[in-house]
mmCIF file of C-alpha atoms in Angstrom:
data_model
loop_
_atom_site.group_PDB
_atom_site.id
_atom_site.type_symbol
_atom_site.label_atom_id
_atom_site.label_comp_id
_atom_site.label_asym_id
_atom_site.label_seq_id
_atom_site.Cartn_x
_atom_site.Cartn_y
_atom_site.Cartn_z
ATOM 1 C CA GLY A 1 4.529 -56.021 17.588
ATOM 2 C CA LEU A 2 2.938 -53.676 15.047
ATOM 3 C CA TYR A 3 4.235 -50.089 14.983
ATOM 4 C CA CYS A 4 3.859 -46.900 12.964
ATOM 5 C CA ASN A 5 7.125 -45.869 11.358
ATOM 6 C CA ALA A 6 9.099 -42.865 12.559
ATOM 7 C CA THR A 7 8.290 -39.793 10.509
ATOM 8 C CA TRP A 8 8.878 -36.060 10.085
ATOM 9 C CA ASP A 9 5.686 -34.019 9.532
ATOM 10 C CA ARG A 10 7.528 -30.791 8.615
ATOM 11 C CA MET A 11 7.034 -29.488 12.148
ATOM 12 C CA GLN A 12 8.191 -32.235 14.500
ATOM 13 C CA CYS A 13 9.929 -35.591 14.408
ATOM 14 C CA TRP A 14 7.826 -38.519 15.613
ATOM 15 C CA GLY A 15 9.398 -41.815 16.644
ATOM 16 C CA TYR A 16 7.993 -45.325 16.390
ATOM 17 C CA VAL A 17 4.563 -45.616 18.033
ATOM 18 C CA LYS A 18 2.784 -48.860 18.885
ATOM 19 C CA ALA A 19 -0.405 -49.536 16.872
ATOM 20 C CA GLY A 20 -3.538 -48.173 18.512
ATOM 21 C CA GLU A 21 -1.680 -45.629 20.663
ATOM 22 C CA THR A 22 -1.402 -41.840 20.515
ATOM 23 C CA ALA A 23 1.943 -40.020 20.670
ATOM 24 C CA ILE A 24 2.116 -36.707 22.556
ATOM 25 C CA GLN A 25 4.798 -33.999 22.370
ATOM 26 C CA PRO A 26 5.089 -30.399 23.599
ATOM 27 C CA CYS A 27 4.105 -27.937 20.894
ATOM 28 C CA PRO A 28 7.104 -26.606 18.972
ATOM 29 C CA THR A 29 7.994 -23.097 20.041
ATOM 30 C CA TYR A 30 8.585 -21.896 16.485
ATOM 31 C CA ILE A 31 4.952 -22.392 15.428
ATOM 32 C CA ARG A 32 3.258 -19.064 14.886
ATOM 33 C CA LEU A 33 0.634 -18.268 17.551
ATOM 34 C CA SER A 34 1.888 -21.274 19.524
ATOM 35 C CA ASN A 35 1.125 -22.007 23.169
ATOM 36 C CA PRO A 36 4.333 -23.541 24.632
ATOM 37 C CA LEU A 37 2.347 -25.181 27.466
ATOM 38 C CA ALA A 38 0.108 -27.190 25.118
ATOM 39 C CA TYR A 39 0.742 -30.525 23.413
ATOM 40 C CA SER A 40 0.499 -31.838 19.862
ATOM 41 C CA ARG A 41 -0.906 -35.328 19.191
ATOM 42 C CA LYS A 42 -0.352 -37.950 16.499
ATOM 43 C CA VAL A 43 -2.508 -41.078 16.337
ATOM 44 C CA CYS A 44 -1.203 -44.472 15.234
ATOM 45 C CA ASN A 45 -4.045 -46.604 13.892
ATOM 46 C CA SER A 46 -4.529 -50.236 14.805
ATOM 47 C CA ASP A 47 -3.215 -51.305 11.379
ATOM 48 C CA GLY A 48 0.177 -49.660 11.991
ATOM 49 C CA GLU A 49 -0.521 -46.637 9.781
ATOM 50 C CA TRP A 50 -0.563 -43.024 10.878
ATOM 51 C CA PHE A 51 -3.984 -41.409 11.129
ATOM 52 C CA ARG A 52 -5.139 -39.636 7.954
ATOM 53 C CA HIS A 53 -7.496 -36.672 7.882
ATOM 54 C CA PRO A 54 -10.917 -37.845 6.618
ATOM 55 C CA GLU A 55 -11.283 -34.910 4.190
ATOM 56 C CA THR A 56 -7.822 -34.667 2.644
ATOM 57 C CA ASN A 57 -6.776 -38.320 3.143
ATOM 58 C CA LYS A 58 -3.314 -37.080 4.108
ATOM 59 C CA VAL A 59 -1.334 -38.100 7.178
ATOM 60 C CA TRP A 60 -2.323 -35.562 9.813
ATOM 61 C CA THR A 61 -0.994 -34.376 13.155
ATOM 62 C CA ASN A 62 -3.307 -32.617 15.596
ATOM 63 C CA TYR A 63 -1.772 -29.212 16.318
ATOM 64 C CA THR A 64 -5.087 -27.537 17.121
ATOM 65 C CA MET A 65 -4.276 -27.327 20.831
ATOM 66 C CA CYS A 66 -0.976 -25.613 20.115
ATOM 67 C CA TYR A 67 -2.523 -22.291 19.206
ATOM 68 C CA ASP A 68 -2.775 -19.714 21.969
ATOM 69 C CA HIS A 69 -6.309 -18.337 21.785
ATOM 70 C CA ALA A 70 -5.265 -15.034 23.397
ATOM 71 C CA VAL A 71 -2.625 -14.544 20.712
ATOM 72 C CA VAL A 72 -5.157 -15.526 18.060
ATOM 73 C CA GLU A 73 -7.493 -12.787 19.313
ATOM 74 C CA GLU A 74 -4.668 -10.263 19.118
ATOM 75 C CA HIS A 75 -4.035 -11.231 15.509
ATOM 76 C CA LYS A 76 -7.737 -10.894 14.765
ATOM 77 C CA ARG A 77 -7.620 -7.309 16.062
ATOM 78 C CA VAL A 78 -4.709 -6.637 13.730
ATOM 79 C CA LEU A 79 -6.715 -8.045 10.812
ATOM 80 C CA TYR A 80 -9.713 -5.894 11.704
ATOM 81 C CA MET A 81 -7.428 -2.842 11.737
ATOM 82 C CA TYR A 82 -6.387 -3.735 8.184
ATOM 83 C CA PHE A 83 -10.021 -4.205 7.154
ATOM 84 C CA TYR A 84 -11.146 -0.844 8.548
ATOM 85 C CA GLY A 85 -8.129 1.058 7.276
ATOM 86 C CA PHE A 86 -8.202 -0.362 3.756
ATOM 87 C CA SER A 87 -11.978 0.124 3.506
ATOM 88 C CA ILE A 88 -11.829 3.796 4.495
ATOM 89 C CA SER A 89 -8.794 4.351 2.250
ATOM 90 C CA ILE A 90 -10.537 2.782 -0.746
ATOM 91 C CA ALA A 91 -13.628 4.961 -0.242
ATOM 92 C CA LEU A 92 -11.653 8.218 0.012
ATOM 93 C CA LEU A 93 -9.369 7.311 -2.894
ATOM 94 C CA ILE A 94 -12.329 6.567 -5.170
ATOM 95 C CA ILE A 95 -13.828 9.956 -4.264
ATOM 96 C CA SER A 96 -10.433 11.556 -4.983
ATOM 97 C CA LEU A 97 -10.300 9.942 -8.433
ATOM 98 C CA ILE A 98 -13.769 11.279 -9.178
ATOM 99 C CA ILE A 99 -12.723 14.773 -8.092
ATOM 100 C CA PHE A 100 -9.554 14.670 -10.209
ATOM 101 C CA SER A 101 -11.658 13.631 -13.209
ATOM 102 C CA MET A 102 -14.344 16.284 -12.666
ATOM 103 C CA PHE A 103 -12.259 19.409 -13.278
ATOM 104 C CA ARG A 104 -10.292 19.977 -16.451
ATOM 105 C CA GLN A 105 -8.087 22.418 -14.527
ATOM 106 C CA LEU A 106 -6.646 19.410 -12.697
ATOM 107 C CA LYS A 107 -5.649 17.434 -15.798
ATOM 108 C CA CYS A 108 -1.860 17.248 -16.090
ATOM 109 C CA VAL A 109 1.004 14.762 -15.827
ATOM 110 C CA ARG A 110 1.350 15.058 -12.064
ATOM 111 C CA VAL A 111 -2.341 14.365 -11.491
ATOM 112 C CA THR A 112 -2.103 11.435 -13.922
ATOM 113 C CA LEU A 113 0.652 9.987 -11.743
ATOM 114 C CA HIS A 114 -1.516 10.519 -8.686
ATOM 115 C CA LYS A 115 -4.422 8.726 -10.375
ATOM 116 C CA HIS A 116 -2.333 5.662 -11.161
ATOM 117 C CA MET A 117 -0.929 5.573 -7.642
ATOM 118 C CA PHE A 118 -4.451 5.915 -6.215
ATOM 119 C CA VAL A 119 -5.622 3.030 -8.419
ATOM 120 C CA SER A 120 -2.739 0.893 -7.147
ATOM 121 C CA TYR A 121 -3.763 1.743 -3.569
ATOM 122 C CA ILE A 122 -7.377 0.774 -4.277
ATOM 123 C CA LEU A 123 -6.477 -2.532 -5.939
ATOM 124 C CA THR A 124 -3.936 -3.396 -3.250
ATOM 125 C CA GLY A 125 -6.371 -2.686 -0.409
ATOM 126 C CA GLY A 126 -9.210 -4.520 -2.112
ATOM 127 C CA LEU A 127 -7.099 -7.600 -2.815
ATOM 128 C CA TRP A 128 -5.738 -7.736 0.742
ATOM 129 C CA ILE A 129 -9.266 -7.526 2.161
ATOM 130 C CA LEU A 130 -10.385 -10.295 -0.196
ATOM 131 C CA TYR A 131 -7.327 -12.416 0.587
ATOM 132 C CA TYR A 132 -7.617 -12.142 4.379
ATOM 133 C CA SER A 133 -11.363 -12.800 4.248
ATOM 134 C CA LEU A 134 -11.186 -15.880 2.038
ATOM 135 C CA VAL A 135 -7.896 -17.530 2.983
ATOM 136 C CA PRO A 136 -6.278 -17.062 6.434
ATOM 137 C CA MET A 137 -9.616 -16.728 8.221
ATOM 138 C CA ASN A 138 -11.060 -19.806 6.484
ATOM 139 C CA PRO A 139 -9.573 -23.073 7.860
ATOM 140 C CA GLU A 140 -11.290 -25.162 5.185
ATOM 141 C CA VAL A 141 -9.483 -23.311 2.431
ATOM 142 C CA LEU A 142 -6.139 -23.736 4.200
ATOM 143 C CA LEU A 143 -6.828 -27.434 4.601
ATOM 144 C CA HIS A 144 -7.745 -28.138 0.965
ATOM 145 C CA ASN A 145 -5.112 -25.747 -0.460
ATOM 146 C CA PRO A 146 -6.930 -24.983 -3.754
ATOM 147 C CA ILE A 147 -5.165 -23.361 -6.692
ATOM 148 C CA TRP A 148 -7.319 -20.214 -6.624
ATOM 149 C CA CYS A 149 -6.034 -19.197 -3.185
ATOM 150 C CA LYS A 150 -2.469 -19.298 -4.526
ATOM 151 C CA VAL A 151 -3.486 -17.216 -7.541
ATOM 152 C CA LEU A 152 -5.084 -14.681 -5.192
ATOM 153 C CA HIS A 153 -1.899 -14.717 -3.110
ATOM 154 C CA VAL A 154 0.219 -13.925 -6.172
ATOM 155 C CA LEU A 155 -2.110 -11.150 -7.404
ATOM 156 C CA THR A 156 -2.138 -9.545 -3.953
ATOM 157 C CA HIS A 157 1.645 -9.502 -3.727
ATOM 158 C CA TYR A 158 1.985 -8.221 -7.296
ATOM 159 C CA MET A 159 -0.289 -5.272 -6.524
ATOM 160 C CA THR A 160 1.624 -4.600 -3.306
ATOM 161 C CA VAL A 161 4.914 -4.391 -5.211
ATOM 162 C CA SER A 162 3.191 -2.277 -7.872
ATOM 163 C CA ASN A 163 1.912 0.097 -5.201
ATOM 164 C CA TYR A 164 5.446 0.654 -3.898
ATOM 165 C CA ALA A 165 6.637 1.006 -7.492
ATOM 166 C CA TRP A 166 4.189 3.879 -8.017
ATOM 167 C CA MET A 167 5.446 5.508 -4.813
ATOM 168 C CA PHE A 168 8.901 5.239 -6.351
ATOM 169 C CA CYS A 169 7.573 6.771 -9.567
ATOM 170 C CA GLU A 170 6.293 9.782 -7.621
ATOM 171 C CA GLY A 171 9.711 10.303 -6.067
ATOM 172 C CA PHE A 172 11.490 9.668 -9.348
ATOM 173 C CA TYR A 173 9.314 12.121 -11.260
ATOM 174 C CA LEU A 174 9.568 14.808 -8.598
ATOM 175 C CA HIS A 175 13.347 14.402 -8.377
ATOM 176 C CA ALA A 176 13.713 14.501 -12.150
ATOM 177 C CA LEU A 177 11.762 17.754 -12.414
ATOM 178 C CA ILE A 178 13.941 19.440 -9.807
ATOM 179 C CA VAL A 179 17.377 18.086 -10.741
ATOM 180 C CA ILE A 180 17.309 17.344 -14.466
ATOM 181 C CA ALA A 181 17.020 20.302 -16.821
ATOM 182 C CA PHE A 182 14.621 20.332 -19.783
ATOM 183 C CA THR A 183 12.743 17.231 -18.676
ATOM 184 C CA LYS A 184 10.034 15.920 -21.006
ATOM 185 C CA ASP A 185 6.891 15.097 -19.068
ATOM 186 C CA LYS A 186 5.535 12.565 -21.557
ATOM 187 C CA LYS A 187 8.784 10.608 -21.610
ATOM 188 C CA LEU A 188 8.893 10.476 -17.810
ATOM 189 C CA LEU A 189 5.243 9.446 -17.679
ATOM 190 C CA PHE A 190 5.876 6.553 -20.084
ATOM 191 C CA MET A 191 8.824 5.417 -17.942
ATOM 192 C CA CYS A 192 6.571 5.525 -14.883
ATOM 193 C CA TYR A 193 4.013 3.326 -16.654
ATOM 194 C CA ILE A 194 6.736 0.714 -17.215
ATOM 195 C CA ILE A 195 8.081 0.976 -13.663
ATOM 196 C CA GLY A 196 4.667 0.976 -12.005
ATOM 197 C CA TRP A 197 2.801 -1.752 -13.891
ATOM 198 C CA VAL A 198 5.328 -3.860 -15.853
ATOM 199 C CA LEU A 199 8.512 -4.194 -13.772
ATOM 200 C CA PRO A 200 6.716 -5.634 -10.678
ATOM 201 C CA ILE A 201 5.774 -8.637 -12.827
ATOM 202 C CA ILE A 202 9.417 -9.812 -12.890
ATOM 203 C CA PRO A 203 9.999 -10.360 -9.132
ATOM 204 C CA THR A 204 6.432 -11.674 -8.763
ATOM 205 C CA VAL A 205 6.996 -14.347 -11.432
ATOM 206 C CA ILE A 206 10.339 -15.363 -9.881
ATOM 207 C CA TYR A 207 8.728 -15.585 -6.438
ATOM 208 C CA THR A 208 5.793 -17.627 -7.793
ATOM 209 C CA VAL A 209 7.970 -20.145 -9.646
ATOM 210 C CA LEU A 210 10.369 -20.713 -6.751
ATOM 211 C CA ARG A 211 7.563 -21.128 -4.258
ATOM 212 C CA ALA A 212 5.583 -23.440 -6.546
ATOM 213 C CA ILE A 213 8.515 -25.847 -6.898
ATOM 214 C CA ASP A 214 9.224 -25.560 -3.129
ATOM 215 C CA ILE A 215 12.904 -24.916 -3.747
ATOM 216 C CA ASN A 216 13.876 -24.958 -0.056
ATOM 217 C CA GLU A 217 11.776 -28.080 0.682
ATOM 218 C CA MET A 218 10.078 -26.527 3.719
ATOM 219 C CA GLY A 219 6.465 -27.103 2.738
ATOM 220 C CA ASP A 220 6.084 -23.697 1.066
ATOM 221 C CA ASN A 221 3.563 -25.167 -1.360
ATOM 222 C CA GLU A 222 0.988 -25.909 1.344
ATOM 223 C CA LYS A 223 -1.708 -23.953 3.237
ATOM 224 C CA CYS A 224 -2.274 -21.498 0.371
ATOM 225 C CA TRP A 225 1.247 -20.115 0.812
ATOM 226 C CA THR A 226 0.321 -18.404 4.073
ATOM 227 C CA ALA A 227 3.398 -19.702 5.917
ATOM 228 C CA ASP A 228 6.473 -17.517 6.211
ATOM 229 C CA THR A 229 9.245 -18.279 3.755
ATOM 230 C CA THR A 230 12.692 -16.938 2.952
ATOM 231 C CA ILE A 231 11.648 -16.675 -0.707
ATOM 232 C CA HIS A 232 9.488 -13.705 0.288
ATOM 233 C CA TRP A 233 12.640 -11.566 0.299
ATOM 234 C CA ILE A 234 12.478 -11.570 -3.501
ATOM 235 C CA LEU A 235 9.509 -9.216 -3.165
ATOM 236 C CA ALA A 236 10.594 -7.525 0.057
ATOM 237 C CA GLY A 237 14.002 -6.727 -1.432
ATOM 238 C CA VAL A 238 12.425 -4.823 -4.325
ATOM 239 C CA ILE A 239 10.141 -2.931 -1.934
ATOM 240 C CA ASN A 240 12.984 -2.024 0.429
ATOM 241 C CA ALA A 241 15.144 -0.893 -2.468
ATOM 242 C CA SER A 242 12.409 1.452 -3.701
ATOM 243 C CA LEU A 243 12.025 2.934 -0.211
ATOM 244 C CA VAL A 244 15.768 3.489 0.143
ATOM 245 C CA VAL A 245 15.966 5.214 -3.244
ATOM 246 C CA ASN A 246 12.928 7.357 -2.384
ATOM 247 C CA PHE A 247 14.645 8.311 0.866
ATOM 248 C CA ILE A 248 17.709 9.415 -1.110
ATOM 249 C CA PHE A 249 15.466 11.376 -3.482
ATOM 250 C CA THR A 250 13.832 13.112 -0.517
ATOM 251 C CA ILE A 251 17.182 14.046 1.042
ATOM 252 C CA ASN A 252 18.364 15.563 -2.251
ATOM 253 C CA ILE A 253 15.054 17.387 -2.774
ATOM 254 C CA MET A 254 15.244 18.818 0.751
ATOM 255 C CA ARG A 255 18.852 19.872 0.145
ATOM 256 C CA ILE A 256 17.779 21.846 -2.919
ATOM 257 C CA LEU A 257 14.794 23.331 -1.100
ATOM 258 C CA VAL A 258 16.888 24.454 1.873
ATOM 259 C CA SER A 259 19.514 26.005 -0.396
ATOM 260 C CA LYS A 260 16.845 27.959 -2.256
ATOM 261 C CA LEU A 261 15.111 28.999 0.965
ATOM 262 C CA ARG A 262 18.377 30.364 2.310
ATOM 263 C CA SER A 263 18.779 32.492 -0.773
ATOM 264 C CA VAL A 264 15.517 34.221 0.118
ATOM 265 C CA HIS A 265 15.960 36.736 2.942
ATOM 266 C CA ASN A 266 13.303 35.405 5.287
ATOM 267 C CA HIS A 267 13.320 34.866 9.005
ATOM 268 C CA GLU A 268 15.118 31.633 9.972
ATOM 269 C CA THR A 269 12.031 30.271 11.736
ATOM 270 C CA MET A 270 9.918 30.826 8.641
ATOM 271 C CA GLN A 271 12.515 28.986 6.538
ATOM 272 C CA ALA A 272 12.513 26.012 8.868
ATOM 273 C CA ARG A 273 8.713 25.962 8.893
ATOM 274 C CA ARG A 274 8.519 25.921 5.113
ATOM 275 C CA ALA A 275 11.124 23.144 4.896
ATOM 276 C CA VAL A 276 9.285 21.021 7.464
ATOM 277 C CA ARG A 277 5.995 21.555 5.612
ATOM 278 C CA ALA A 278 7.583 20.438 2.342
ATOM 279 C CA THR A 279 8.981 17.314 4.047
ATOM 280 C CA LEU A 280 5.649 16.396 5.627
ATOM 281 C CA ILE A 281 4.024 16.655 2.204
ATOM 282 C CA LEU A 282 6.598 14.303 0.680
ATOM 283 C CA ILE A 283 6.434 11.664 3.436
ATOM 284 C CA PRO A 284 2.968 10.138 2.759
ATOM 285 C CA LEU A 285 3.457 10.372 -0.992
ATOM 286 C CA LEU A 286 6.754 8.475 -1.124
ATOM 287 C CA GLY A 287 5.970 5.935 1.594
ATOM 288 C CA LEU A 288 8.863 7.014 3.798
ATOM 289 C CA GLN A 289 6.933 6.352 7.006
ATOM 290 C CA TYR A 290 7.798 2.656 6.590
ATOM 291 C CA ILE A 291 11.447 3.466 7.263
ATOM 292 C CA ALA A 292 10.456 4.453 10.821
ATOM 293 C CA PHE A 293 9.585 0.789 11.537
ATOM 294 C CA PRO A 294 12.285 -1.230 9.742
ATOM 295 C CA PHE A 295 12.644 -4.099 12.231
ATOM 296 C CA LYS A 296 9.915 -6.388 13.489
ATOM 297 C CA PRO A 297 10.127 -7.679 17.084
ATOM 298 C CA PRO A 298 10.714 -11.448 17.370
ATOM 299 C CA PRO A 299 7.648 -13.670 17.878
ATOM 300 C CA GLY A 300 6.437 -13.586 21.458
ATOM 301 C CA ALA A 301 8.250 -10.353 22.324
ATOM 302 C CA PRO A 302 6.349 -7.899 24.579
ATOM 303 C CA GLY A 303 6.069 -5.259 21.880
ATOM 304 C CA GLU A 304 5.039 -7.555 19.036
ATOM 305 C CA HIS A 305 1.310 -6.783 19.243
ATOM 306 C CA VAL A 306 1.902 -3.029 19.582
ATOM 307 C CA TYR A 307 4.230 -3.124 16.576
ATOM 308 C CA ALA A 308 1.653 -5.098 14.564
ATOM 309 C CA MET A 309 -1.158 -2.644 15.417
ATOM 310 C CA VAL A 310 0.935 0.446 14.606
ATOM 311 C CA THR A 311 2.178 -0.929 11.286
ATOM 312 C CA ALA A 312 -1.340 -2.110 10.387
ATOM 313 C CA PHE A 313 -2.651 1.392 11.049
ATOM 314 C CA ILE A 314 0.093 3.066 9.006
ATOM 315 C CA ILE A 315 -0.131 0.672 6.063
ATOM 316 C CA SER A 316 -3.925 0.473 5.825
ATOM 317 C CA PHE A 317 -4.607 4.170 6.477
ATOM 318 C CA GLN A 318 -1.915 5.503 4.144
ATOM 319 C CA GLY A 319 -4.521 5.830 1.421
ATOM 320 C CA VAL A 320 -6.463 8.120 3.769
ATOM 321 C CA PHE A 321 -3.385 10.288 4.375
ATOM 322 C CA VAL A 322 -2.591 10.544 0.664
ATOM 323 C CA ALA A 323 -6.198 11.359 -0.286
ATOM 324 C CA LEU A 324 -6.468 14.070 2.375
ATOM 325 C CA VAL A 325 -3.140 15.730 1.613
ATOM 326 C CA PHE A 326 -3.239 15.590 -2.175
ATOM 327 C CA CYS A 327 -6.954 15.988 -2.799
ATOM 328 C CA PHE A 328 -9.280 17.079 -0.022
ATOM 329 C CA PHE A 329 -6.894 19.543 1.656
ATOM 330 C CA ASN A 330 -5.286 20.646 -1.607
ATOM 331 C CA GLY A 331 -5.561 24.352 -2.274
ATOM 332 C CA GLU A 332 -6.230 24.028 -5.990
ATOM 333 C CA VAL A 333 -8.958 21.423 -5.472
ATOM 334 C CA ILE A 334 -10.617 23.672 -2.899
ATOM 335 C CA LYS A 335 -10.323 26.539 -5.364
ATOM 336 C CA CYS A 336 -12.059 24.459 -8.061
ATOM 337 C CA PHE A 337 -14.956 23.704 -5.725
ATOM 338 C CA LYS A 338 -15.225 27.380 -4.803
ATOM 339 C CA LYS A 339 -15.446 28.241 -8.501
ATOM 340 C CA LEU A 340 -18.079 25.561 -8.987
ATOM 341 C CA TYR A 341 -20.084 26.926 -6.088
ATOM 342 C CA TYR A 342 -19.702 30.506 -7.360
ATOM 343 C CA ARG A 343 -20.859 29.511 -10.858
ATOM 344 C CA HIS A 344 -23.845 27.746 -9.338
ATOM 345 C CA ARG A 345 -24.754 30.882 -7.380
ATOM 346 C CA LEU A 346 -24.387 33.044 -10.494
ATOM 347 C CA ARG A 347 -26.621 30.739 -12.514
ATOM 348 C CA SER A 348 -29.220 30.677 -9.757
ATOM 349 C CA SER A 349 -29.144 34.465 -9.567
ATOM 350 C CA SER A 350 -29.456 34.758 -13.340
ATOM 351 C CA ILE A 351 -32.526 32.505 -13.347
ATOM 352 C CA ARG A 352 -34.189 34.582 -10.637
ATOM 353 C CA SER A 353 -33.381 37.841 -12.421
ATOM 354 C CA ARG A 354 -34.193 36.649 -15.937
ATOM 355 C CA GLY A 355 -36.941 39.271 -16.090
ATOM 356 C CA SER A 356 -34.400 42.110 -16.027
ATOM 357 C CA GLY A 357 -32.525 41.784 -19.286
ATOM 358 C CA SER A 358 -29.554 44.012 -18.497
ATOM 359 C CA LYS A 359 -28.696 42.289 -15.247
ATOM 360 C CA PHE A 360 -29.070 38.874 -16.812
ATOM 361 C CA GLY A 361 -26.810 39.795 -19.712
ATOM 362 C CA GLU A 362 -24.177 41.091 -17.318
ATOM 363 C CA ARG A 363 -24.247 37.923 -15.199
ATOM 364 C CA ASP A 364 -24.197 35.682 -18.275
ATOM 365 C CA THR A 365 -21.073 37.471 -19.503
ATOM 366 C CA MET A 366 -19.470 37.001 -16.090
ATOM 367 C CA LEU A 367 -20.267 33.290 -16.197
ATOM 368 C CA ARG A 368 -18.681 32.806 -19.611
ATOM 369 C CA THR A 369 -15.593 34.729 -18.518
ATOM 370 C CA TYR A 370 -15.320 32.715 -15.337
ATOM 371 C CA ASP A 371 -15.662 29.386 -17.132
ATOM 372 C CA THR A 372 -12.813 30.145 -19.535
ATOM 373 C CA ARG A 373 -10.276 30.980 -16.846
ATOM 374 C CA ASP A 374 -7.697 28.555 -15.403
ATOM 375 C CA THR A 375 -8.170 25.731 -17.905
ATOM 376 C CA LYS A 376 -4.668 24.369 -17.392
ATOM 377 C CA CYS A 377 -3.435 22.214 -14.541
ATOM 378 C CA ASN A 378 -1.801 24.199 -11.788
ATOM 379 C CA THR A 379 1.217 22.533 -10.196
ATOM 380 C CA GLN A 380 -0.018 23.607 -6.802
ATOM 381 C CA THR A 381 -2.743 21.003 -7.285
ATOM 382 C CA THR A 382 -0.295 18.232 -6.442
ATOM 383 C CA HIS A 383 2.121 20.087 -4.180
ATOM 384 C CA SER A 384 4.706 19.234 -6.804
ATOM 385 C CA VAL A 385 7.275 21.016 -8.904
ATOM 386 C CA THR A 386 7.005 22.351 -12.451
ATOM 387 C CA PRO A 387 10.179 23.631 -14.136
ATOM 388 C CA LEU A 388 10.333 26.724 -16.258
ATOM 389 C CA ASN A 389 11.536 26.280 -19.797
ATOM 390 C CA ASN A 390 14.378 28.762 -19.682
ATOM 391 C CA ASN A 391 17.122 27.540 -17.336
ATOM 392 C CA GLN A 392 17.892 25.450 -14.296
ATOM 393 C CA ALA A 393 18.046 28.357 -11.872
ATOM 394 C CA ASN A 394 14.570 29.588 -12.721
ATOM 395 C CA LYS A 395 13.417 26.006 -12.600
ATOM 396 C CA ASN A 396 14.552 25.545 -9.018
ATOM 397 C CA ASP A 397 13.104 28.913 -7.967
ATOM 398 C CA ASP A 398 9.737 27.919 -9.365
ATOM 399 C CA SER A 399 9.996 24.549 -7.622
ATOM 400 C CA VAL A 400 10.531 26.148 -4.235
ATOM 401 C CA ASN A 401 7.640 28.554 -4.684
ATOM 402 C CA HIS A 402 5.182 25.854 -5.634
ATOM 403 C CA THR A 403 6.336 23.453 -2.942
#
């Protein structure tokens, strides 16, 4: 008789099927979001050829029944958490950039680093929102596998690596100011530009080339590259390495802080409180909260959805944490707004009392004096460390005070 040939569709092996019949198999358990009680189907046409999808004209197996709708809904909730978190983070980070640009008192190398890191957060969040909206949640795009979805995939992963690179730059710069004597800010800033924007191109290009040629022959070049692949460790390895190094930087910074705090004759409780406060400030800046969740539960495990929701919250809302700690709750930023409000009150008072010349002249002099004060960036603006130019000991003392 007439039969369709045995074939492997990259998910299951299908044997010979008589023309005009439909083969049925249990859904493979390794399919993401799979329902193990459902069945996959493959149709053999009457001419002895496997059924082809009418839109793509490619041999097609019906796995639509394999997806567990309850699990799909859980994954949608995770995506919505990313959408909400990234959206709020982007809004607060844009406001933070505007605030940092408003006051000349806040213009210094540390704030410049913060600005670049904030920009990387904004671009990363925006690209992930765009990617999830246009690709994984759009079956038509996954089916046709256009080139633009792969380009968007690459850009999103590049910005993600760049975002972690800028977290590393924050830790690197902070560590250099504390440990290395006579550090040149401009030289460190230039190195951070290279690390933050240029170096992430290298692993991204390697990842893109290997995935485009489908080096492991597992269908990595299909479905807009949304499927999991071992090649992804090229990017994940760089990210994990930056987190480990930042963790080492934090341990060394805390060691220096504790040693300097012990040299000051304060109550032990006060010392511990100051050390904990310094650590909490460093954690959202250097991305160390990701170390708390290093291992993902296996697919189908009871805690998989809880893990996904917690990590989605931490990753998407990190921009909120950073903006609050380093901008909105920052003492120097609050001080700048108080000065702005005080100047506004003085000007309003001067306009109302313009008829009395002596009082107006006095207030005008006060305004000019007030405007000329504090024109340089204060290190307390960024909760960071600024070394003195005399010696290492004074440098560390100043670092502890500011932190």
